[in-house]
Amino acid sequence: MADDKDVLRDVWFGRIPTCFTLYQDEITEREAEPFYLLLPRMSYLTLVTDKVKKHFLKVMKAEDVEEMWFDFEGTSLKWHYPIGLLFDLHASNTALPWNITVHFKNFPERDLLHCPSNSVIEAHFMSSIKEADALKHKSQVINDMQKKDHKQLWMGLQNDKFDQFWAMNRKLMEYPTEEGGFRYIPFRIYLTMSDRPFIQKLFRPISPDGHTHTLGDLLKEVYPVAISNDDESKRYQVVIHGIEPLLETPLQWLSEHLSHPDNFLHISVIPAPSD
Amino acid sequence: MVVGVGDGVRGTHREMSSCFLDEETFCQCCQLFLQHSHSLCDGWSWQQVKGSEEGYLRKTTLGTGRTRCNQDQQGTSSDQHQERTFSLSFHDDDDDDDGAVCCIQEESSSVVQYEYHILYSCSYQTPVLYFRASTLEGRSLCLEEVWDSVHPNYRQRLQHRPWDTITQQEHPLLGQSFFVLHPCRTEEFMKPVLKAALEEHRQVNYIVTWLSVVGPVVGLDVPLSYCTQVPEPPHTPSSSPQPPALGTKPG
């Protein structure tokens, strides 16, 4: 059990070394140096890049600055996805540091959500938690919490306070013993080679005859493409928090320990590197 | 003498264990809805997701909207007071500033294209209304402008209940940005309607009922004939209190 708590910490404190470079067509008064930052996997881009903005604003005129947004190798990065998910999905098999391009113009309206303030991030985060609880507990646990408890979840994330966050989040990870697990597992499987951004379906952690469902069971049911046959070489990697969990791992355990702070299991299916 | 269960009680009072909708019933309701739409030339269509049985209803309309944000159009206005849009304040203590800070321009009435999608949410087991709006030049309307098109009667209510509100979200099937009316309170207004219909042995098409409540909030009209002409699909929502969940199929 002590090992399991370590997993929670390891997930929370995961970091990605990132290099932010200003887009070459942005108008600057002098040359902009790149900016290096360790990004927390479990947070959101717009929540942790104030320093990035301040850095580049030093060499730009106010009138040339609109809403900041980011791209990686031409793909605009969705701030409402956790940082770790964005990395696993787009840059898993590239060399570190993660090279992100910074923009202050030509915001891609169709593709990116606007993020005018932190309260938008908070609303999005709480909305995900609420949805996860709708799946796990028919919203009973989240609705029983008070407003200050919700605030504690958000503040824990915003200020990188593991203990403060988990003091409240552990309630969302409980379930009636006789059930053996949550009602449904909150998960999303993200695909890179599809128009569809992700797959999300109802899936129980325990079958009616008491059989514990694994990650492999989930994939077989919901996205069988991800699992190769024994004789084939592996075409895809199934990645959560930068690792490939064994397909035999119980889904309930994954949900309790490898979820993001928003209580969702964000799973990336990416092409396996060919070397 | 054998006394059966429910003897003396007319019919079966099925427990209103849920006013929720399973996905199959959602699709059936949509198909019936669609048939009526075709007869009215009301503009709805069904969009199927490639390689799956999932899909959604879609409709575009033209209307007038009050637009204010004037993002960079080439040499549109020589107005000296034209501010850049979205002057972003990245203040950490910006608790109550929820909306985008748009430039303060004169409001003008212009033609706006609205696009409405009705999707199914498996998390909430209800339909969800997604929509977006753009000018004929292709400029997307911002949240402020969308708020302006919400009927004043609804605006106050929406603004004061955080989870009853309009927010920008990613469309789960297309990955693009849309505005959404949050679905978590759907139960509150659907439950009494479904209960009454059940007791009075009336037909109710979930989509018609639901849309006639949420549609008008965002400028989407549902002609009255939908309510009288569109039937219920063969299985009512309350007959399947638990949606058919994956992971329960034999083998």
Coordinates of C-alpha atoms in Angstrom, one line a residue:
Chain A
M1 CA 0.0 0.0 0.0
A2 CA 2.9 2.3 0.7
D3 CA 4.0 1.7 -2.9
D4 CA 0.6 2.9 -4.2
K5 CA 1.0 6.2 -2.4
D6 CA 4.4 6.6 -4.1
V7 CA 2.7 6.2 -7.4
L8 CA 0.4 9.1 -6.6
R9 CA 3.4 11.3 -5.8
D10 CA 5.3 10.3 -8.9
V11 CA 2.3 11.1 -11.1
W12 CA 1.8 14.5 -9.4
F13 CA 5.4 15.6 -9.6
G14 CA 6.2 14.5 -13.1
R15 CA 7.8 17.3 -15.1
I16 CA 8.7 17.9 -18.8
P17 CA 11.7 20.1 -19.7
T18 CA 10.5 22.5 -22.3
C19 CA 12.0 25.2 -24.5
F20 CA 9.7 28.0 -25.6
T21 CA 10.7 29.8 -28.8
L22 CA 8.9 32.8 -30.3
Y23 CA 7.3 32.3 -33.7
Q24 CA 9.6 33.8 -36.3
D25 CA 6.9 36.0 -37.8
E26 CA 6.0 37.8 -34.6
I27 CA 7.0 41.4 -34.6
T28 CA 9.7 42.1 -32.0
E29 CA 11.8 45.2 -31.2
R30 CA 14.9 43.0 -30.7
E31 CA 15.7 39.4 -30.9
A32 CA 13.8 37.1 -28.5
E33 CA 15.8 34.5 -26.6
P34 CA 14.2 31.1 -26.0
F35 CA 12.8 30.4 -22.6
Y36 CA 13.3 27.2 -20.7
L37 CA 10.8 25.8 -18.2
L38 CA 10.0 22.6 -16.4
L39 CA 6.3 22.0 -17.1
P40 CA 4.2 20.0 -14.6
R41 CA 2.6 17.0 -16.4
M42 CA -0.6 17.3 -14.5
S43 CA -1.3 21.0 -15.0
Y44 CA -2.5 23.1 -18.0
L45 CA -0.4 25.2 -20.3
T46 CA -2.2 28.5 -19.7
L47 CA -2.0 28.0 -16.0
V48 CA 1.8 27.7 -15.8
T49 CA 3.1 29.9 -18.6
D50 CA 2.8 33.4 -17.1
K51 CA 6.6 33.6 -17.0
V52 CA 6.8 32.7 -20.7
K53 CA 4.5 35.5 -21.6
K54 CA 6.3 38.0 -19.4
H55 CA 9.6 36.9 -21.0
F56 CA 8.5 37.5 -24.6
L57 CA 6.5 40.7 -23.8
K58 CA 9.9 42.3 -22.9
V59 CA 10.8 42.4 -26.6
M60 CA 7.4 43.2 -28.0
K61 CA 5.1 46.2 -28.3
A62 CA 1.7 45.9 -26.6
E63 CA -0.2 46.5 -29.8
D64 CA 1.4 43.4 -31.4
V65 CA 0.3 41.1 -28.5
E66 CA -3.0 39.3 -28.6
E67 CA -4.0 36.0 -26.8
M68 CA -0.9 33.7 -26.4
W69 CA -1.2 30.3 -27.9
F70 CA 1.3 27.4 -28.6
D71 CA 2.1 25.0 -31.3
F72 CA 4.4 22.0 -31.7
E73 CA 5.6 21.2 -35.1
G74 CA 2.6 22.9 -36.7
T75 CA 0.0 21.4 -34.4
S76 CA -1.7 23.9 -32.2
L77 CA -1.7 22.8 -28.6
K78 CA -5.0 22.6 -26.8
W79 CA -4.5 24.2 -23.4
H80 CA -7.5 22.4 -22.0
Y81 CA -5.7 19.1 -22.3
P82 CA -3.3 18.3 -19.4
I83 CA 0.3 19.1 -20.4
G84 CA 1.5 15.5 -19.9
L85 CA -1.2 14.3 -22.3
L86 CA -0.1 16.8 -25.0
F87 CA 3.5 15.7 -24.7
D88 CA 2.7 12.0 -24.8
L89 CA 0.4 12.5 -27.8
H90 CA 2.6 14.7 -29.9
A91 CA 6.2 14.5 -28.7
S92 CA 6.7 11.2 -26.9
N93 CA 9.3 9.9 -29.2
T94 CA 11.2 13.1 -29.9
A95 CA 14.3 14.4 -28.2
L96 CA 14.1 16.5 -25.1
P97 CA 13.6 19.4 -24.4
W98 CA 10.2 19.7 -25.8
N99 CA 10.3 22.5 -28.3
I100 CA 7.2 24.6 -28.3
T101 CA 6.6 27.6 -30.5
V102 CA 4.9 30.7 -28.9
H103 CA 2.4 32.9 -30.8
F104 CA 0.7 36.1 -30.1
K105 CA -1.3 36.6 -33.3
N106 CA -3.7 34.7 -35.6
F107 CA -5.3 32.8 -32.9
P108 CA -6.8 29.6 -34.5
E109 CA -10.4 30.3 -33.7
R110 CA -11.9 27.0 -35.0
D111 CA -9.4 24.8 -33.2
L112 CA -8.5 26.3 -29.9
L113 CA -10.6 27.4 -27.0
H114 CA -10.0 30.9 -25.7
C115 CA -8.5 31.2 -22.2
P116 CA -8.9 34.8 -21.1
S117 CA -8.4 34.1 -17.4
N118 CA -7.6 31.5 -14.8
S119 CA -11.3 31.2 -13.9
V120 CA -11.9 29.7 -17.3
I121 CA -9.3 27.0 -16.5
E122 CA -10.9 26.5 -13.1
A123 CA -14.3 26.1 -14.7
H124 CA -13.0 23.6 -17.2
F125 CA -11.1 21.6 -14.5
M126 CA -14.2 21.5 -12.2
S127 CA -16.4 20.5 -15.1
S128 CA -14.1 17.5 -15.8
I129 CA -14.1 16.5 -12.1
K130 CA -17.9 16.7 -12.1
E131 CA -18.2 14.6 -15.2
A132 CA -15.8 12.0 -13.8
D133 CA -17.9 11.8 -10.7
A134 CA -21.1 11.4 -12.7
L135 CA -19.5 8.3 -14.1
K136 CA -18.0 7.0 -10.9
H137 CA -20.7 7.8 -8.3
K138 CA -23.7 9.2 -10.2
S139 CA -22.4 12.6 -9.0
Q140 CA -23.2 11.8 -5.4
V141 CA -19.8 12.4 -3.9
I142 CA -19.1 15.7 -5.8
N143 CA -22.6 17.0 -5.0
D144 CA -22.2 16.2 -1.3
M145 CA -19.0 18.3 -1.2
Q146 CA -19.3 22.0 -0.3
K147 CA -18.2 24.9 -2.4
K148 CA -15.0 25.3 -0.3
D149 CA -14.1 21.6 -0.9
H150 CA -14.3 22.2 -4.7
K151 CA -12.2 25.3 -4.2
Q152 CA -9.6 23.2 -2.3
L153 CA -9.3 20.8 -5.3
W154 CA -8.6 23.7 -7.6
M155 CA -6.3 25.5 -5.3
G156 CA -4.3 22.3 -4.7
L157 CA -3.8 22.0 -8.5
Q158 CA -3.1 25.7 -9.1
N159 CA -0.5 25.9 -6.3
D160 CA 1.0 22.5 -6.8
K161 CA 0.0 21.3 -3.3
F162 CA -0.2 17.5 -3.4
D163 CA -1.5 17.1 0.2
Q164 CA -4.1 19.8 0.0
F165 CA -5.4 18.3 -3.3
W166 CA -5.5 14.7 -2.1
A167 CA -7.1 15.4 1.2
M168 CA -10.2 16.2 -0.8
N169 CA -9.6 14.0 -3.9
R170 CA -9.4 10.8 -1.9
K171 CA -13.2 11.1 -1.3
L172 CA -13.6 10.9 -5.1
M173 CA -11.6 7.7 -5.1
E174 CA -13.7 5.8 -2.7
Y175 CA -16.4 3.3 -3.5
P176 CA -18.7 1.0 -1.6
T177 CA -16.8 -2.2 -0.7
E178 CA -19.5 -4.5 -2.0
E179 CA -19.3 -2.9 -5.4
G180 CA -15.6 -3.6 -5.9
G181 CA -15.0 -0.4 -7.8
F182 CA -16.6 2.6 -9.4
R183 CA -19.8 2.5 -11.4
Y184 CA -18.0 3.4 -14.7
I185 CA -14.4 4.3 -15.3
P186 CA -13.8 7.9 -16.5
F187 CA -11.4 7.6 -19.4
R188 CA -10.6 9.0 -22.7
I189 CA -8.5 7.4 -25.4
Y190 CA -6.7 9.9 -27.6
L191 CA -5.8 9.1 -31.2
T192 CA -3.4 10.8 -33.4
M193 CA -4.4 9.4 -36.7
S194 CA -8.1 10.3 -36.7
D195 CA -10.3 13.3 -37.1
R196 CA -12.0 12.3 -34.0
P197 CA -10.1 13.7 -31.0
F198 CA -10.9 10.9 -28.5
I199 CA -13.0 7.9 -27.7
Q200 CA -15.1 7.9 -24.5
K201 CA -17.6 5.3 -23.7
L202 CA -19.3 3.6 -20.7
F203 CA -17.1 0.8 -19.3
R204 CA -17.4 -1.0 -16.0
P205 CA -14.4 -1.9 -13.9
I206 CA -15.9 -5.2 -12.8
S207 CA -18.0 -7.5 -15.0
P208 CA -21.4 -8.8 -13.7
D209 CA -19.7 -12.1 -12.8
G210 CA -17.0 -10.4 -10.7
H211 CA -14.2 -10.5 -13.3
T212 CA -11.8 -7.6 -12.9
H213 CA -11.4 -5.7 -16.1
T214 CA -7.9 -4.8 -17.3
L215 CA -6.5 -2.1 -19.5
G216 CA -6.3 -4.8 -22.2
D217 CA -10.0 -5.6 -21.8
L218 CA -10.9 -1.9 -22.2
L219 CA -8.9 -1.5 -25.4
K220 CA -10.2 -4.8 -26.9
E221 CA -13.7 -3.5 -26.4
V222 CA -13.3 0.1 -27.3
Y223 CA -10.3 0.4 -29.6
P224 CA -9.0 -3.0 -30.6
V225 CA -6.7 -1.5 -33.2
A226 CA -4.4 -0.5 -30.4
I227 CA -3.6 -4.1 -29.5
S228 CA -1.5 -6.1 -31.9
N229 CA -1.8 -9.8 -32.5
D230 CA 1.0 -11.9 -31.0
D231 CA 2.7 -12.6 -34.3
E232 CA 2.7 -9.0 -35.5
S233 CA 5.3 -6.5 -34.4
K234 CA 3.8 -3.9 -32.1
R235 CA 2.3 -1.0 -34.2
Y236 CA 1.0 1.2 -31.4
Q237 CA 2.0 2.3 -28.0
V238 CA -0.5 2.8 -25.2
V239 CA 0.8 5.5 -23.0
I240 CA -0.4 7.0 -19.7
H241 CA 1.8 9.6 -17.9
G242 CA 4.7 8.8 -20.2
I243 CA 4.7 5.1 -19.5
E244 CA 3.3 2.0 -21.1
P245 CA 1.4 0.1 -18.3
L246 CA 1.0 -3.6 -18.7
L247 CA -2.2 -4.5 -20.4
E248 CA -2.9 -6.8 -17.5
T249 CA -3.2 -3.9 -15.1
P250 CA -6.6 -3.7 -13.5
L251 CA -8.6 -0.7 -14.8
Q252 CA -9.9 0.2 -11.3
W253 CA -6.3 0.4 -10.0
L254 CA -5.3 2.6 -13.0
S255 CA -8.3 4.9 -12.4
E256 CA -7.4 5.3 -8.7
H257 CA -3.7 5.9 -9.2
L258 CA -3.0 7.1 -12.7
S259 CA -5.8 9.5 -13.3
H260 CA -5.0 13.1 -13.8
P261 CA -6.2 15.6 -11.1
D262 CA -9.4 16.0 -13.2
N263 CA -10.1 12.3 -12.3
F264 CA -9.9 11.1 -15.8
L265 CA -7.6 8.5 -17.2
H266 CA -6.1 10.2 -20.3
I267 CA -4.7 7.4 -22.5
S268 CA -2.7 8.1 -25.6
V269 CA -2.4 5.7 -28.5
I270 CA 0.5 6.6 -30.7
P271 CA 2.5 4.9 -33.4
A272 CA 5.3 2.8 -32.0
P273 CA 8.7 4.1 -33.1
S274 CA 10.3 2.1 -35.8
D275 CA 13.9 1.5 -35.1
Chain B
M1 CA -57.3 -16.9 -5.1
V2 CA -54.1 -15.6 -6.4
V3 CA -53.4 -12.0 -5.9
G4 CA -50.9 -10.8 -8.4
V5 CA -48.4 -8.1 -7.9
G6 CA -49.9 -4.8 -8.6
D7 CA -53.5 -6.1 -8.4
G8 CA -55.9 -3.3 -8.3
V9 CA -53.4 -0.9 -9.7
R10 CA -54.1 0.0 -13.2
G11 CA -51.1 -0.8 -15.4
T12 CA -47.7 -0.8 -14.0
H13 CA -46.3 2.2 -12.3
R14 CA -42.7 1.8 -13.4
E15 CA -40.4 3.5 -11.0
M16 CA -39.1 6.7 -12.3
S17 CA -35.6 5.4 -11.6
S18 CA -34.2 7.5 -14.4
C19 CA -35.2 10.2 -16.7
F20 CA -32.1 9.4 -18.6
L21 CA -31.6 8.4 -22.1
D22 CA -29.6 5.5 -23.4
E23 CA -27.7 5.9 -26.7
E24 CA -29.9 3.6 -28.7
T25 CA -33.1 5.5 -27.7
F26 CA -31.3 8.7 -28.4
C27 CA -30.7 7.6 -32.0
Q28 CA -34.2 6.4 -32.4
C29 CA -35.7 9.7 -31.1
C30 CA -33.4 11.6 -33.5
Q31 CA -34.5 9.5 -36.5
L32 CA -38.2 10.2 -35.7
F33 CA -37.4 13.9 -35.1
L34 CA -35.6 13.9 -38.5
Q35 CA -38.6 12.5 -40.3
H36 CA -40.7 15.4 -39.2
S37 CA -38.0 17.9 -39.9
H38 CA -37.9 16.6 -43.5
S39 CA -41.6 17.0 -43.9
L40 CA -41.3 20.7 -42.7
C41 CA -38.0 21.3 -44.6
D42 CA -36.8 22.4 -41.2
G43 CA -33.1 21.8 -42.1
W44 CA -32.0 19.2 -39.7
S45 CA -29.7 16.4 -40.9
W46 CA -28.0 13.4 -39.4
Q47 CA -24.2 13.2 -39.4
Q48 CA -22.8 9.8 -38.9
V49 CA -19.3 9.3 -37.4
K50 CA -17.2 7.4 -39.9
G51 CA -16.8 3.7 -39.0
S52 CA -19.2 3.8 -36.0
E53 CA -22.9 3.9 -35.1
E54 CA -22.5 7.2 -33.4
G55 CA -23.8 10.3 -34.9
Y56 CA -25.5 13.6 -34.2
L57 CA -28.2 16.0 -35.5
R58 CA -27.1 19.1 -37.2
K59 CA -28.7 22.3 -38.5
T60 CA -27.5 25.7 -39.7
T61 CA -29.5 28.8 -39.7
L62 CA -29.0 32.4 -40.7
G63 CA -30.0 35.1 -38.3
T64 CA -29.2 38.5 -37.2
G65 CA -26.8 38.9 -34.3
R66 CA -25.3 41.8 -32.5
T67 CA -21.6 41.6 -33.3
R68 CA -19.1 43.9 -31.7
C69 CA -15.6 42.4 -31.9
N70 CA -13.8 43.5 -34.9
Q71 CA -10.7 41.4 -35.2
D72 CA -8.1 42.2 -37.8
Q73 CA -9.9 42.7 -41.1
Q74 CA -7.6 44.3 -43.6
G75 CA -8.2 48.0 -43.5
T76 CA -11.8 47.7 -42.3
S77 CA -12.1 50.7 -40.1
S78 CA -10.0 53.7 -39.8
D79 CA -11.6 54.2 -36.5
Q80 CA -8.9 55.5 -34.2
H81 CA -10.5 54.0 -31.2
Q82 CA -10.4 50.5 -32.5
E83 CA -8.7 48.4 -29.8
R84 CA -7.2 45.1 -30.3
T85 CA -9.4 42.3 -29.2
F86 CA -8.6 40.1 -26.2
S87 CA -6.2 42.3 -24.4
L88 CA -5.4 39.5 -22.1
S89 CA -5.0 40.0 -18.4
F90 CA -3.0 37.2 -17.0
H91 CA -3.5 38.3 -13.4
D92 CA -3.4 35.5 -10.9
D93 CA -6.0 37.0 -8.7
D94 CA -8.4 37.5 -11.5
D95 CA -11.2 35.5 -9.8
D96 CA -14.3 37.0 -11.1
D97 CA -13.3 37.9 -14.6
D98 CA -14.9 35.2 -16.5
G99 CA -15.6 36.7 -19.9
A100 CA -13.3 37.5 -22.7
V101 CA -12.2 41.1 -22.7
C102 CA -13.4 42.2 -26.1
C103 CA -12.7 45.5 -27.6
I104 CA -15.4 48.0 -26.9
Q105 CA -16.8 48.7 -30.3
E106 CA -20.1 50.0 -31.4
E107 CA -22.6 47.1 -31.6
S108 CA -23.8 46.5 -35.1
S109 CA -26.5 44.2 -36.4
S110 CA -25.2 41.8 -39.0
V111 CA -26.0 38.5 -40.5
V112 CA -24.8 35.6 -38.5
Q113 CA -24.6 31.9 -39.4
Y114 CA -25.5 29.6 -36.5
E115 CA -24.6 25.9 -36.5
Y116 CA -26.4 23.6 -34.0
H117 CA -25.4 20.1 -33.2
I118 CA -27.2 17.7 -30.9
L119 CA -24.9 15.1 -29.5
Y120 CA -25.3 12.3 -27.0
S121 CA -23.4 12.4 -23.7
C122 CA -22.7 9.0 -22.2
S123 CA -21.4 10.5 -19.0
Y124 CA -24.7 12.3 -18.3
Q125 CA -26.9 10.1 -20.4
T126 CA -28.6 13.0 -21.9
P127 CA -28.5 14.9 -25.2
V128 CA -26.2 18.0 -25.3
L129 CA -26.6 21.1 -27.4
Y130 CA -23.4 22.3 -29.1
F131 CA -23.4 25.5 -31.3
R132 CA -21.2 28.0 -33.0
A133 CA -21.7 31.2 -34.8
S134 CA -19.8 33.1 -37.4
T135 CA -20.2 36.1 -39.6
L136 CA -20.7 35.6 -43.3
E137 CA -17.0 36.5 -43.7
G138 CA -16.1 33.5 -41.6
R139 CA -15.2 35.3 -38.4
S140 CA -16.2 33.2 -35.4
L141 CA -18.3 35.0 -32.8
C142 CA -16.8 35.3 -29.4
L143 CA -18.5 34.4 -26.1
E144 CA -19.6 38.0 -25.4
E145 CA -21.4 38.2 -28.7
V146 CA -23.0 34.9 -28.1
W147 CA -24.3 36.1 -24.8
D148 CA -25.9 39.0 -26.6
S149 CA -28.0 36.6 -28.6
V150 CA -29.3 34.9 -25.6
H151 CA -32.8 36.0 -24.8
P152 CA -32.8 38.5 -21.9
N153 CA -35.2 36.3 -19.9
Y154 CA -32.6 33.5 -19.8
R155 CA -29.5 35.6 -19.4
Q156 CA -29.7 36.3 -15.7
R157 CA -30.5 32.7 -14.8
L158 CA -27.6 31.4 -16.8
Q159 CA -25.1 33.8 -15.4
H160 CA -25.8 33.0 -11.8
R161 CA -25.6 29.2 -11.9
P162 CA -22.1 28.2 -12.8
W163 CA -23.0 24.8 -14.2
D164 CA -26.0 26.0 -16.1
T165 CA -24.1 28.2 -18.3
I166 CA -22.8 28.5 -21.8
T167 CA -19.1 27.8 -22.1
Q168 CA -16.7 27.1 -24.9
Q169 CA -15.8 23.4 -25.2
E170 CA -14.1 21.1 -27.6
H171 CA -16.6 19.2 -29.8
P172 CA -16.0 15.5 -28.8
L173 CA -16.4 14.2 -32.3
L174 CA -14.9 17.0 -34.4
G175 CA -12.3 18.4 -32.1
Q176 CA -13.2 22.0 -32.9
S177 CA -14.4 24.8 -30.6
F178 CA -18.1 25.1 -29.9
F179 CA -20.3 26.7 -27.3
V180 CA -22.2 24.3 -25.1
L181 CA -25.1 24.5 -22.7
H182 CA -24.0 22.4 -19.8
P183 CA -26.0 19.2 -19.6
C184 CA -25.8 18.4 -15.9
R185 CA -29.1 19.9 -15.0
T186 CA -31.1 18.3 -17.7
E187 CA -32.6 15.8 -15.2
E188 CA -34.2 18.7 -13.3
F189 CA -36.5 19.8 -16.1
M190 CA -36.9 16.5 -17.9
K191 CA -37.9 14.4 -14.9
P192 CA -41.3 16.1 -14.2
V193 CA -42.2 16.1 -17.9
L194 CA -41.4 12.4 -18.4
K195 CA -43.2 11.5 -15.1
A196 CA -46.3 13.3 -16.1
A197 CA -46.3 11.8 -19.6
L198 CA -45.9 8.3 -18.1
E199 CA -48.8 8.8 -15.7
E200 CA -51.0 10.2 -18.4
H201 CA -50.0 7.6 -20.9
R202 CA -48.9 10.2 -23.3
Q203 CA -46.2 9.8 -25.9
V204 CA -43.1 11.8 -25.4
N205 CA -40.1 12.1 -27.7
Y206 CA -37.2 12.9 -25.5
I207 CA -35.4 15.0 -28.1
V208 CA -38.4 17.1 -28.9
T209 CA -39.2 17.8 -25.3
W210 CA -35.6 18.5 -24.4
L211 CA -34.9 20.7 -27.4
S212 CA -38.1 22.8 -26.9
V213 CA -36.7 23.7 -23.5
V214 CA -33.0 24.4 -24.3
G215 CA -33.3 25.5 -27.9
P216 CA -35.0 28.9 -27.4
V217 CA -32.3 29.9 -24.9
V218 CA -29.8 30.1 -27.8
G219 CA -32.1 31.2 -30.6
L220 CA -33.2 27.8 -31.8
D221 CA -36.8 27.5 -32.6
V222 CA -38.8 24.3 -32.3
P223 CA -42.1 24.6 -34.2
L224 CA -45.1 23.4 -32.3
S225 CA -45.9 20.6 -34.7
Y226 CA -42.9 18.7 -33.4
C227 CA -44.6 18.2 -30.1
T228 CA -47.8 16.8 -31.6
Q229 CA -46.4 15.0 -34.7
V230 CA -43.2 13.2 -33.5
P231 CA -43.8 9.9 -31.8
E232 CA -41.9 8.1 -29.1
P233 CA -39.6 5.3 -30.2
P234 CA -40.8 1.7 -29.4
H235 CA -38.9 1.6 -26.0
T236 CA -39.3 4.5 -23.6
P237 CA -36.3 5.9 -21.8
S238 CA -37.5 4.8 -18.4
S239 CA -37.8 1.2 -19.5
S240 CA -34.0 0.9 -19.5
P241 CA -32.8 2.4 -16.2
Q242 CA -29.3 1.2 -16.8
P243 CA -27.7 2.0 -20.1
P244 CA -26.2 -1.0 -21.9
A245 CA -22.7 -0.7 -20.6
L246 CA -19.7 -2.1 -22.4
G247 CA -17.8 -4.8 -20.7
T248 CA -20.9 -6.8 -20.0
K249 CA -21.2 -8.7 -23.3
P250 CA -20.6 -12.4 -23.0
G251 CA -17.4 -13.8 -24.4

